Coordinates of C-alpha atoms and ligand atoms in Angstrom, one line a residue:
X718 CA 143.2 118.3 120.9
X719 CA 145.3 115.4 119.7
X720 CA 148.9 115.8 118.4
X721 CA 148.2 113.6 115.4
X722 CA 145.1 113.2 113.1
X723 CA 146.2 109.6 112.6
X724 CA 148.8 107.2 114.0
X725 CA 149.7 104.0 112.2
X726 CA 150.8 101.9 115.1
X727 CA 152.8 98.8 115.8
X728 CA 153.9 98.0 112.2
X729 CA 157.2 97.3 110.7
X730 CA 158.0 100.4 108.6
X731 CA 159.8 99.7 105.3
X732 CA 162.1 102.6 104.5
X733 CA 163.5 102.9 101.0
X734 CA 167.4 102.7 100.9
X735 CA 167.5 101.9 104.6
X736 CA 165.6 98.8 105.7
X737 CA 162.7 97.8 107.9
X738 CA 162.2 99.0 111.5
X739 CA 159.4 98.6 113.9
X740 CA 158.0 102.1 114.3
X741 CA 154.8 104.2 114.6
X742 CA 154.0 106.9 112.1
X743 CA 152.2 110.0 113.2
X744 CA 150.2 112.0 110.6
X745 CA 149.2 115.6 110.8
X746 CA 147.4 117.7 108.1
X747 CA 148.0 115.0 105.5
X748 CA 151.8 114.8 106.0
X749 CA 154.1 112.6 108.0
X750 CA 154.7 114.4 111.2
X751 CA 156.7 111.8 113.2
X752 CA 158.3 108.4 112.9
X753 CA 159.0 107.1 116.4
X754 CA 159.5 103.9 118.3
X755 CA 156.3 104.5 120.2
X756 CA 153.7 107.2 119.8
X757 CA 151.3 107.1 122.8
X758 CA 147.7 106.2 121.8
X759 CA 146.3 109.2 123.6
X760 CA 148.1 111.5 121.2
X761 CA 146.1 110.2 118.2
X762 CA 142.7 111.2 117.0
X763 CA 142.5 107.9 115.1
X764 CA 144.6 104.7 115.1
X765 CA 145.4 102.2 112.4
X766 CA 146.6 99.0 114.0
X767 CA 149.4 97.7 111.9
X768 CA 150.7 95.1 114.4
X769 CA 152.2 92.1 112.5
X770 CA 152.0 94.1 109.2
X771 CA 154.5 96.0 107.1
X772 CA 154.0 99.7 106.3
X773 CA 155.3 100.7 102.9
X774 CA 155.3 104.1 101.2
X775 CA 152.2 104.1 99.0
X776 CA 153.2 102.8 95.6
X777 CA 153.7 105.3 92.7
X778 CA 152.5 103.4 89.7
X779 CA 154.3 105.5 87.0
X780 CA 153.1 103.7 83.9
X781 CA 149.4 103.7 83.3
X782 CA 146.9 104.3 80.6
X783 CA 143.8 105.9 82.0
X784 CA 141.1 106.5 79.4
X785 CA 142.8 104.6 76.6
X786 CA 139.9 102.4 75.6
X787 CA 137.0 103.5 77.8
X788 CA 135.3 106.8 78.7
X789 CA 137.8 108.9 80.5
X790 CA 136.1 109.8 83.8
X791 CA 134.6 106.4 84.2
X792 CA 138.0 104.8 83.6
X793 CA 139.8 107.2 86.0
X794 CA 137.4 106.3 88.8
X795 CA 137.2 102.5 88.3
X796 CA 140.9 102.0 87.6
X797 CA 142.2 104.3 90.4
X798 CA 139.9 102.3 92.7
X799 CA 141.7 99.2 91.5
X800 CA 145.0 101.0 92.4
X801 CA 144.0 101.9 96.0
X802 CA 142.9 98.3 96.7
X803 CA 146.5 97.3 96.0
X804 CA 148.3 100.0 98.0
X805 CA 149.0 102.4 95.1
X806 CA 148.5 106.0 96.1
X807 CA 149.8 107.9 93.0
X808 CA 149.3 107.2 89.3
X809 CA 151.4 108.8 86.6
X810 CA 149.5 108.1 83.5
X811 CA 150.2 108.4 79.7
X812 CA 148.0 110.5 77.4
X813 CA 148.3 110.7 73.7
X814 CA 146.4 112.8 71.1
X815 CA 144.7 110.9 68.3
X816 CA 142.5 107.8 68.2
X817 CA 141.5 106.2 71.5
X818 CA 141.8 108.4 74.6
X819 CA 139.9 111.6 73.8
X820 CA 139.7 110.9 70.1
X821 CA 141.1 114.3 69.2
X822 CA 144.2 116.3 68.7
X823 CA 145.0 120.0 68.9
X824 CA 147.2 122.3 71.0
X825 CA 148.0 121.2 74.5
X826 CA 146.8 124.6 75.7
X827 CA 143.3 123.2 74.9
X828 CA 143.9 119.5 75.5
X829 CA 145.5 119.8 78.9
X830 CA 142.8 121.9 80.5
X831 CA 140.2 119.4 79.1
X832 CA 142.2 116.5 80.5
X833 CA 142.4 118.1 83.9
X834 CA 138.7 119.0 83.9
X835 CA 137.8 115.4 83.2
X836 CA 140.3 114.3 86.0
X837 CA 138.9 116.6 88.7
X838 CA 136.5 114.6 90.9
X839 CA 137.4 111.3 89.1
X840 CA 140.4 109.9 90.8
X841 CA 140.8 108.2 94.2
X842 CA 144.6 108.4 94.0
X843 CA 146.8 111.4 93.3
X844 CA 147.8 111.6 89.7
X845 CA 150.1 113.2 87.1
X846 CA 150.4 113.0 83.3
X847 CA 153.1 112.0 80.9
X848 CA 152.3 113.5 77.5
X849 CA 152.9 112.5 73.9
X850 CA 153.7 115.1 71.3
X851 CA 152.6 114.2 67.8
X852 CA 153.2 117.5 65.9
X853 CA 155.9 120.1 65.8
X854 CA 153.4 122.7 67.1
X855 CA 152.9 120.5 70.2
X856 CA 156.7 120.2 70.6
X857 CA 156.8 124.0 70.8
X858 CA 154.3 123.9 73.8
X859 CA 156.6 121.7 75.9
X860 CA 158.2 124.5 77.9
X861 CA 154.8 125.8 78.8
X862 CA 153.7 122.2 79.8
X863 CA 156.6 122.0 82.3
X864 CA 156.4 125.5 83.7
X865 CA 152.7 125.9 83.8
X866 CA 151.1 122.6 83.1
X867 CA 153.1 120.5 85.6
X868 CA 154.0 117.8 83.1
X869 CA 157.7 116.9 83.0
X870 CA 157.9 113.7 81.1
X871 CA 157.0 113.1 77.5
X872 CA 156.5 110.1 75.3
X873 CA 157.5 108.7 71.9
X874 CA 156.2 105.5 70.4
X875 CA 158.6 104.1 67.8
X876 CA 156.0 101.7 66.3
X877 CA 153.8 104.6 65.2
X878 CA 156.4 105.9 62.8
X879 CA 155.5 103.4 60.0
X880 CA 151.9 104.1 60.5
X881 CA 152.3 107.7 59.9
X882 CA 155.0 107.5 57.3
X883 CA 152.4 105.7 55.2
X884 CA 150.0 108.6 56.1
X885 CA 147.5 106.1 57.4
X886 CA 147.1 103.1 59.7
X887 CA 146.1 99.6 58.6
X888 CA 142.4 100.5 59.0
X889 CA 142.7 103.4 56.6
X890 CA 142.4 106.1 59.3
X891 CA 144.9 108.7 60.4
X892 CA 145.5 107.2 63.9
X893 CA 147.5 110.0 65.4
X894 CA 145.5 112.7 63.6
X895 CA 148.7 114.4 62.4
X896 CA 150.2 115.3 59.0
X897 CA 153.7 115.1 60.4
X898 CA 155.2 111.6 60.1
X899 CA 156.5 110.8 63.6
X900 CA 159.7 109.3 62.1
X901 CA 163.3 109.6 63.3
X902 CA 163.5 113.2 62.0
X903 CA 160.6 114.0 64.2
X904 CA 162.2 112.2 67.2
X905 CA 165.4 114.2 66.6
X906 CA 163.5 117.5 67.0
X907 CA 161.5 116.1 70.0
X908 CA 164.8 114.9 71.7
X909 CA 166.4 118.3 71.2
X910 CA 163.6 120.0 72.9
X911 CA 163.5 117.6 75.8
X912 CA 167.3 118.1 76.2
X913 CA 166.9 121.9 76.1
X914 CA 164.2 121.7 78.8
X915 CA 166.2 119.3 80.9
X916 CA 169.1 121.8 80.9
X917 CA 166.7 124.7 81.7
X918 CA 164.9 123.0 84.6
X919 CA 168.0 121.1 86.0
X920 CA 167.6 122.6 89.5
X921 CA 164.1 121.2 89.8
X922 CA 164.2 117.8 88.2
X923 CA 164.9 115.6 85.3
X924 CA 162.9 116.3 82.1
X925 CA 162.9 113.1 80.1
X926 CA 161.5 111.3 77.1
X927 CA 159.8 107.9 77.7
X928 CA 160.2 105.7 74.8
X929 CA 158.4 102.5 73.7
X930 CA 161.3 100.8 72.0
X931 CA 160.2 98.4 69.4
X932 CA 161.2 98.5 65.7
X933 CA 158.1 98.6 63.4
X934 CA 160.0 97.7 60.1
X935 CA 161.3 94.5 61.7
X936 CA 158.0 93.6 63.2
X937 CA 156.3 94.0 59.8
X938 CA 158.5 91.2 58.5
X939 CA 158.6 88.9 61.5
X940 CA 154.9 89.2 62.0
X941 CA 154.3 88.0 58.5
X942 CA 156.6 85.0 59.0
X943 CA 154.7 83.9 62.1
X944 CA 151.3 84.3 60.6
X945 CA 152.5 81.9 57.9
X946 CA 153.5 79.2 60.4
X947 CA 151.6 79.6 63.7
X948 CA 152.7 77.2 66.5
X949 CA 149.3 77.0 68.3
X950 CA 150.5 78.8 71.4
X951 CA 149.2 82.4 70.8
X952 CA 151.5 84.1 73.3
X953 CA 154.6 82.3 72.0
X954 CA 153.6 83.3 68.4
X955 CA 153.1 86.9 69.5
X956 CA 156.5 86.9 71.1
X957 CA 158.1 85.5 68.0
X958 CA 156.2 88.0 65.9
X959 CA 157.9 90.8 67.8
X960 CA 161.2 89.2 68.8
X961 CA 163.4 90.4 71.6
X962 CA 166.2 91.4 69.2
X963 CA 164.0 94.1 67.6
X964 CA 163.7 95.7 71.1
X965 CA 167.5 95.4 71.3
X966 CA 167.8 97.1 67.9
X967 CA 165.3 99.8 68.9
X968 CA 167.2 100.6 72.1
X969 CA 170.4 101.1 70.2
X970 CA 168.8 103.3 67.7
X971 CA 167.3 105.5 70.4
X972 CA 170.6 105.6 72.3
X973 CA 172.5 107.0 69.4
X974 CA 170.0 109.7 68.9
X975 CA 169.8 110.4 72.7
X976 CA 173.6 110.8 72.7
X977 CA 173.6 113.2 69.8
X978 CA 170.9 115.3 71.4
X979 CA 171.9 114.8 75.1
X980 CA 168.4 113.7 75.9
X981 CA 167.4 111.8 79.1
X982 CA 165.5 108.7 78.2
X983 CA 163.2 106.3 80.0
X984 CA 163.4 102.8 78.4
X985 CA 159.9 101.6 79.1
X986 CA 158.6 98.1 79.9
X987 CA 161.8 96.1 79.1
X988 CA 160.4 92.6 78.4
X989 CA 163.5 90.4 77.6
X990 CA 167.1 89.6 78.5
X991 CA 168.2 91.2 75.2
X992 CA 166.3 94.4 76.0
X993 CA 167.8 94.7 79.4
X994 CA 171.3 93.9 78.1
X995 CA 170.9 96.6 75.5
X996 CA 169.8 99.1 78.2
X997 CA 172.9 98.3 80.2
X998 CA 175.1 98.5 77.2
X999 CA 174.0 101.9 76.2
X1000 CA 174.1 103.2 79.8
X1001 CA 177.7 102.0 79.9
X1002 CA 178.6 103.4 76.5
X1003 CA 177.2 106.8 77.2
X1004 CA 177.8 107.3 81.0
X1005 CA 177.0 111.0 80.8
X1006 CA 173.4 110.3 79.6
X1007 CA 170.5 109.4 81.9
X1008 CA 168.8 106.2 81.0
X1009 CA 166.0 104.7 83.2
X1010 CA 165.3 101.0 82.8
X1011 CA 161.7 100.2 83.6
X1012 CA 160.1 96.7 84.3
X1013 CA 156.5 95.7 84.5
X1014 CA 154.5 93.5 86.7
X1015 CA 153.3 91.3 83.8
X1016 CA 156.7 90.8 82.3
X1017 CA 157.9 89.7 85.8
X1018 CA 154.9 87.7 86.7
X1019 CA 153.9 85.9 83.5
X1020 CA 155.6 83.8 80.9
X1021 CA 154.5 82.6 77.5
X1022 CA 154.5 79.0 78.5
X1023 CA 151.7 79.5 81.0
X1024 CA 149.0 78.9 78.4
X1025 CA 147.3 82.2 79.1
X1026 CA 145.7 82.7 75.7
X1027 CA 145.5 85.8 73.6
X1028 CA 143.9 87.9 76.3
X1029 CA 147.4 88.4 77.6
X1030 CA 148.5 90.0 74.4
X1031 CA 150.5 93.1 75.2
X1032 CA 153.3 95.2 73.6
X1033 CA 156.1 94.2 74.0
X1034 CA 154.9 90.6 74.4
X1035 CA 155.1 88.3 77.4
X1036 CA 158.3 86.4 76.9
X1037 CA 159.9 83.0 77.9
X1038 CA 160.5 81.9 81.5
X1039 CA 164.3 82.5 81.0
X1040 CA 163.6 86.1 80.1
X1041 CA 161.4 86.4 83.3
X1042 CA 164.3 85.1 85.4
X1043 CA 166.7 87.6 83.8
X1044 CA 164.3 90.4 84.5
X1045 CA 164.1 89.4 88.2
X1046 CA 167.9 89.2 88.3
X1047 CA 167.9 92.7 86.9
X1048 CA 165.5 94.0 89.6
X1049 CA 167.6 92.2 92.3
X1050 CA 170.9 93.8 91.1
X1051 CA 169.3 97.3 90.8
X1052 CA 169.6 97.5 87.0
X1053 CA 165.8 97.7 86.6
X1054 CA 165.0 100.7 88.8
X1055 CA 161.2 101.0 88.6
X1056 CA 158.4 98.4 88.4
X1057 CA 155.1 99.5 87.0
X1058 CA 151.7 98.0 85.9
X1059 CA 151.4 99.6 82.4
X1060 CA 147.7 99.3 83.4
X1061 CA 145.3 99.6 80.5
X1062 CA 141.7 98.5 81.3
X1063 CA 140.2 96.4 78.6
X1064 CA 137.2 94.1 78.6
X1065 CA 136.9 90.8 76.7
X1066 CA 134.5 92.6 74.4
X1067 CA 136.9 95.5 73.6
X1068 CA 139.6 92.9 73.1
X1069 CA 137.7 90.9 70.5
X1070 CA 139.2 89.7 67.3
X1071 CA 142.0 87.2 66.6
X1072 CA 145.5 87.4 68.0
X1073 CA 146.6 89.8 65.3
X1074 CA 143.7 92.2 65.4
X1075 CA 142.7 92.3 69.1
X1076 CA 143.8 95.3 71.1
X1077 CA 147.0 94.9 73.2
X1078 CA 147.3 95.5 76.9
X1079 CA 145.5 94.8 80.2
X1080 CA 145.4 95.9 83.8
X1081 CA 147.3 94.8 86.9
X1082 CA 147.8 97.9 89.1
X1083 CA 146.3 96.2 92.2
X1084 CA 148.9 93.4 92.0
X1085 CA 151.9 95.7 92.6
X1086 CA 152.6 94.4 96.1
X1087 CA 151.3 90.8 95.7
X1088 CA 153.6 90.2 92.7
X1089 CA 156.7 92.0 94.2
X1090 CA 156.2 90.3 97.5
X1091 CA 155.4 86.8 96.3
X1092 CA 157.7 86.5 93.3
X1093 CA 160.3 89.0 94.6
X1094 CA 160.6 88.7 98.4
X1095 CA 159.4 85.2 99.0
X1096 CA 160.7 83.4 95.9
X1097 CA 163.8 85.4 95.1
X1098 CA 164.9 87.1 98.3
X1099 CA 164.3 90.7 97.1
X1100 CA 164.6 92.7 100.3
X1101 CA 161.5 94.6 101.4
X1102 CA 163.2 98.0 101.3
X1103 CA 164.1 97.3 97.7
X1104 CA 160.4 96.7 97.0
X1105 CA 159.7 100.1 98.5
X1106 CA 162.4 101.5 96.2
X1107 CA 161.2 100.0 92.9
X1108 CA 157.5 100.5 93.6
X1109 CA 157.6 104.0 95.2
X1110 CA 160.9 105.9 95.9
X1111 CA 162.6 105.3 92.5
X1112 CA 159.6 106.2 90.4
X1113 CA 158.9 109.2 92.6
X1114 CA 162.6 110.3 92.1
X1115 CA 162.9 109.8 88.3
X1116 CA 159.5 111.3 87.6
X1117 CA 160.0 114.4 89.8
X1118 CA 157.6 113.6 92.6
X1119 CA 160.2 113.2 95.3
X1120 CA 160.2 113.8 98.3
X1121 CA 156.5 114.8 98.3
X1122 CA 155.9 111.2 97.2
X1123 CA 157.9 108.1 97.6
X1124 CA 159.5 109.0 101.0
X1125 CA 158.8 108.0 104.6
X1126 CA 160.1 111.2 106.0
X1127 CA 158.8 114.0 108.2
X1128 CA 157.1 116.5 105.8
X1129 CA 156.4 114.0 103.0
X1130 CA 152.8 113.2 102.0
X1131 CA 151.3 110.6 104.4
X1132 CA 150.8 108.0 101.6
X1133 CA 151.0 104.6 103.1
X1134 CA 150.2 101.0 102.3
X1135 CA 149.8 98.6 105.2
X1136 CA 150.6 95.2 103.7
X1137 CA 150.3 91.6 105.1
X1138 CA 153.3 89.9 103.6
X1139 CA 152.4 86.4 104.7
X1140 CA 148.7 85.8 104.1
X1141 CA 148.0 84.0 100.8
X1142 CA 145.0 84.8 98.8
X1143 CA 143.8 83.7 95.4
X1144 CA 143.6 86.3 92.6
X1145 CA 139.9 86.7 91.9
X1146 CA 138.2 89.5 90.0
X1147 CA 136.4 90.9 93.0
X1148 CA 139.7 91.4 94.8
X1149 CA 141.0 93.6 92.0
X1150 CA 138.2 96.3 92.0
X1151 CA 138.6 96.9 88.3
X1152 CA 136.2 97.3 85.4
X1153 CA 138.2 94.7 83.5
X1154 CA 136.3 91.4 83.2
X1155 CA 139.3 89.1 83.2
X1156 CA 142.8 89.0 84.6
X1157 CA 145.8 86.9 83.3
X1158 CA 146.7 86.4 86.9
X1159 CA 143.3 85.0 87.9
X1160 CA 143.6 81.8 90.0
X1161 CA 147.2 82.5 91.1
X1162 CA 147.8 82.3 94.8
X1163 CA 149.7 85.4 96.0
X1164 CA 150.9 86.9 99.3
X1165 CA 151.4 90.6 99.9
X1166 CA 147.9 92.1 99.8
X1167 CA 147.2 95.6 101.1
X1168 CA 145.2 95.7 104.3
X1169 CA 144.9 99.4 104.4
X1170 CA 145.8 102.2 102.0
X1171 CA 146.2 105.8 103.2
X1172 CA 146.4 108.9 100.9
X1173 CA 147.6 112.1 102.5
X1174 CA 146.5 110.9 105.9
X1175 CA 143.1 109.7 104.7
X1176 CA 142.1 106.1 104.8
X1177 CA 141.0 105.1 101.3
X1178 CA 141.0 101.2 101.5
X1179 CA 140.5 99.1 104.6
X1180 CA 139.4 95.6 105.5
X1181 CA 138.9 94.6 101.9
X1182 CA 136.7 97.6 101.2
X1183 CA 137.4 100.8 99.2
X1184 CA 136.3 103.6 101.4
X1185 CA 137.8 106.5 99.4
X1186 CA 135.7 108.5 97.0
X1187 CA 136.3 109.8 93.5
X1188 CA 137.8 113.3 94.0
X1189 CA 140.0 112.4 96.9
X1190 CA 142.9 112.3 94.5
X1191 CA 144.7 115.5 93.5
X1192 CA 146.6 116.5 90.4
X1193 CA 150.3 116.6 91.2
X1194 CA 152.3 119.1 89.2
X1195 CA 155.8 118.0 88.4
X1196 CA 158.6 118.7 89.0
X1197 CA 157.3 119.1 92.6
X1198 CA 160.4 121.2 93.4
X1199 CA 159.3 123.7 90.9
X1200 CA 155.6 123.8 91.7
X1201 CA 155.4 123.3 95.5
X1202 CA 157.1 125.5 98.1
X1203 CA 157.4 123.1 101.1
Ligands
ZN1163 ZN1 152.1 101.7 78.3

């Protein structure tokens, strides 16, 4: 009998917070069992040759939208396939009651089991859920969701407050399927409950509210101005229609409420210099509060002077090149702690309509390492161990998956991405393994492609082929310290 089920041999192992060392990794029963200078070949049942390659902890893509526009099971399979092709081994994905997703609302005691049922057998990666509460009855279920359901992060979308204040959305339907306006009064109650639970579960993790910070009242006015005088560049227009200063305003509004309720907040997908500066300012003003500043691959990798067209419409919008540079500076100086895809699979057909009516969002999960390594490591000197932090260790820590996920330590899940940091390849649709029929990054030449992806000791992607199967992925209850003994 061999000592190890699998040994990843001869690679340079990239350890978060430490650095890169040439080492072998031995895996037993799905967990890392040894990290050593040399593990003899005969001790291994199977070898992955990582010579000349870098071995990262599998990425934890902590902002995702499985099932938002497409049938849930189908989307979970196709888009988690896209993830594994890029070295992502865990997805933490957002779910919201109302239109899109499952097209229904109700108590989470019914919604969560349905969600988990649909998930079973569908994912190739491990996965968890961040959940949106749209009613006060749902808010009262949050303690149960943490204790029993394994969901420890919640979400609030500021730009839905107008929609429901009016009682209906622009298309005349009740988008969130709720009678409660999700206004600041609702947010106040929501934050109080998150804060109470954060206190209650303090020994196990950080219970937090993820917030999409954009101000809908301002957008209503700025949108109308731009529609009157379009410039001809759709992405520039879209950015002007939702200007950075309304993100700044929204962050300050949220911070005052978070301070009053003592609520930990994740400031999602910061797109601009103004948004990051606001995040830094409120973190400094309220040092006792916990703010996470999150960045996305598309705000780091794309700018609105690239002539990408309206398919790259996303909220918040793609900004100017100077905003992009400021975001990179903020990743480099550790202000932005996590980098995510905000992956929402959309086809051209689903995205039809003009700039103002077409659906926002697109996918990019498989480009996690290529963008961080090309734009971060090669172009801007972002250290490789910092890439392991923003893509894996930090999201695992703030979202209560650590050290099961996000760590290269004995006893952690053997989730690994073997990456070639030098070989350049063009972004083509067949390299992305997604159901999406376009990519804003298509045609770009990037380095940092995954050669092999390993989930709990099992190879799921190798030599350009996805070899994992739907159902390899497991639901991870969070906080892991509350739900798992070892
Ligand atoms: Zn999102």
